[in-house]
PDB file of C-alpha atoms in Angstrom:
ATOM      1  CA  UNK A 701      13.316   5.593  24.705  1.00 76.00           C
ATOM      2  CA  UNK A 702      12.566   2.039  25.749  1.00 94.00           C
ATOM      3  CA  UNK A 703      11.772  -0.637  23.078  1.00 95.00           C
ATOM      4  CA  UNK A 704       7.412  -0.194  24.366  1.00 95.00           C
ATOM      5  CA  UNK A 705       7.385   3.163  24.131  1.00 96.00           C
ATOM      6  CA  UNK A 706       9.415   3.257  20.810  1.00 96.00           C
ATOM      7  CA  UNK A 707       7.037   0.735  19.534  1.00 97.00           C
ATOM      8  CA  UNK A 708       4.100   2.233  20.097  1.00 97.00           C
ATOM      9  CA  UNK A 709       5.481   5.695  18.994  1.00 97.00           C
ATOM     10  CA  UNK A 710       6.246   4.214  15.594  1.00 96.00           C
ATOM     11  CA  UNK A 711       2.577   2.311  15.138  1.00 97.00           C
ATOM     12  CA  UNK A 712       1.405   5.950  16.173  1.00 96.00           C
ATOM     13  CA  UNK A 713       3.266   7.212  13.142  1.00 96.00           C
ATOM     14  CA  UNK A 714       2.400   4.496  10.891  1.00 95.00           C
ATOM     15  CA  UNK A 715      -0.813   5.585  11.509  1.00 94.00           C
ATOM     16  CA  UNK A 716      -0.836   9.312  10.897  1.00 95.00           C
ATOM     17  CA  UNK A 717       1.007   8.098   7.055  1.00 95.00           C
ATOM     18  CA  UNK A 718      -2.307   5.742   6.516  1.00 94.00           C
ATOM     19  CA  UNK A 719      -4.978   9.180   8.472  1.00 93.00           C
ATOM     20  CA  UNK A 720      -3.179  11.066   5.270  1.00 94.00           C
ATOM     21  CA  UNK A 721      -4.258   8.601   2.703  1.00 94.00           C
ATOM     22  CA  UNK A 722      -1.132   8.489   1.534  1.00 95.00           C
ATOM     23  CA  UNK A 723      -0.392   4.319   1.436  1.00 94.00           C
ATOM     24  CA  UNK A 724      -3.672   4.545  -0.672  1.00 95.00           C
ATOM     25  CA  UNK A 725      -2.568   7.607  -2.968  1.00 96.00           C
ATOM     26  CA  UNK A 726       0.756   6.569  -3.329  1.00 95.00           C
ATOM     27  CA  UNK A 727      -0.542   2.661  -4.052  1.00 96.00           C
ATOM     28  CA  UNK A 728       1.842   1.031  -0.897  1.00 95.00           C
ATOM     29  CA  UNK A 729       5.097   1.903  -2.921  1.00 96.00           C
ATOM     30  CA  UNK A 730       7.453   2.478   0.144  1.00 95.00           C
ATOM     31  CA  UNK A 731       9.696   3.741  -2.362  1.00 97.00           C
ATOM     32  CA  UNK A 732       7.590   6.869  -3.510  1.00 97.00           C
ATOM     33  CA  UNK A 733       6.494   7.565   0.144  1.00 96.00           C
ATOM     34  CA  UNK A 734      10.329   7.437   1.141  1.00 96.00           C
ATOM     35  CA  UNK A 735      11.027   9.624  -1.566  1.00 97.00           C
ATOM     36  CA  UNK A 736       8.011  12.193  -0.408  1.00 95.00           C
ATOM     37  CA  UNK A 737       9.036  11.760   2.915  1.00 95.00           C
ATOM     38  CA  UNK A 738      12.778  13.103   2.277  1.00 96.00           C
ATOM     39  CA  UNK A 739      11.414  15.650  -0.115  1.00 94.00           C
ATOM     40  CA  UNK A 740       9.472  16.993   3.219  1.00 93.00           C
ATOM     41  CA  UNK A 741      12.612  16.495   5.116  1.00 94.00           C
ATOM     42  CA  UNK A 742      14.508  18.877   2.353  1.00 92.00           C
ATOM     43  CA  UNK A 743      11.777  21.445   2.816  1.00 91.00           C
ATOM     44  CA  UNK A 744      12.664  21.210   6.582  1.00 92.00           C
ATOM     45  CA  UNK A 745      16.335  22.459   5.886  1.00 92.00           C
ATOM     46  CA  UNK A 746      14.828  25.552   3.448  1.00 87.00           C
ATOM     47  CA  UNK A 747      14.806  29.051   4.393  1.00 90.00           C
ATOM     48  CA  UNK A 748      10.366  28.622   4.207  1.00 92.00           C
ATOM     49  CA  UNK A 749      11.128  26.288   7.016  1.00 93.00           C
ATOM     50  CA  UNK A 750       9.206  28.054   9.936  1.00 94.00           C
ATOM     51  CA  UNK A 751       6.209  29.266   6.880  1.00 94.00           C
ATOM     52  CA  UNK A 752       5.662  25.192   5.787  1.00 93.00           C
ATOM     53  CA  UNK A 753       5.307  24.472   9.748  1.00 94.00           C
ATOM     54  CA  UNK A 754       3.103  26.480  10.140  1.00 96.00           C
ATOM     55  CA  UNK A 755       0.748  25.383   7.086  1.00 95.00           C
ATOM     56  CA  UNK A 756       1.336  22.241   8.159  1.00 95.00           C
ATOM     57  CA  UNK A 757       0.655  22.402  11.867  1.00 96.00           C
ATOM     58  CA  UNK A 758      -2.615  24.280  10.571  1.00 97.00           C
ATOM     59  CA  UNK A 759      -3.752  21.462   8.021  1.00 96.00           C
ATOM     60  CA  UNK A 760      -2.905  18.880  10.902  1.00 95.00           C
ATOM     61  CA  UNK A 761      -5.189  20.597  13.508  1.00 96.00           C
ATOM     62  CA  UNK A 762      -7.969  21.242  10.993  1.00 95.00           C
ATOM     63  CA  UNK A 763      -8.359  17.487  10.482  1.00 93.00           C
ATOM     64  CA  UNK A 764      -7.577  16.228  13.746  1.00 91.00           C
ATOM     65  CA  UNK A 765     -10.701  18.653  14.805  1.00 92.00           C
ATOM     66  CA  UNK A 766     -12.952  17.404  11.768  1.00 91.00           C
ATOM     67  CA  UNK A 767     -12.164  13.771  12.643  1.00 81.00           C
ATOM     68  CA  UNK A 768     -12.969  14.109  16.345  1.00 74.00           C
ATOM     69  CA  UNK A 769     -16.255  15.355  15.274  1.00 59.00           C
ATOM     70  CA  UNK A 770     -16.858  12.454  13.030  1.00 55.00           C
ATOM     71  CA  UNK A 771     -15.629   9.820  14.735  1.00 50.00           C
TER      72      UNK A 771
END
């Protein structure tokens, strides 16, 4: 991936953390959202791996759809 594209892809993450609310929830403490963020990544590695996708992808969609709608 060249340094652009990884750039951009990273700001594009950056921004689904702050769509969550979660630098507001979590009060900026990169420590707690590190520590959520490899609690997620241990739920990846689970045998409910392919069930928390799922929810997930669902959530994801739901609120990418209500956004467009708002926005």
């Amino acid at each position: 991936m060249k340094r652009r594209e990884r750039t951009r892809h990273l700001i594009e993450l950056g921004g689904l953390v702050q769509k969550a609310n979660l630098v507001e929830l979590m009060k900026d403490d990169r420590a707690v959202l590190l520590g959520a963020f490899l609690s997620l990544a241990d739920q990846m590695t689970g045998e409910n791996r392919e069930a928390h996708i799922a929810l997930w992808r669902r959530r994801g969609t739901q609120s990418f759809t209500a956004n467009k709608v708002s926005d």
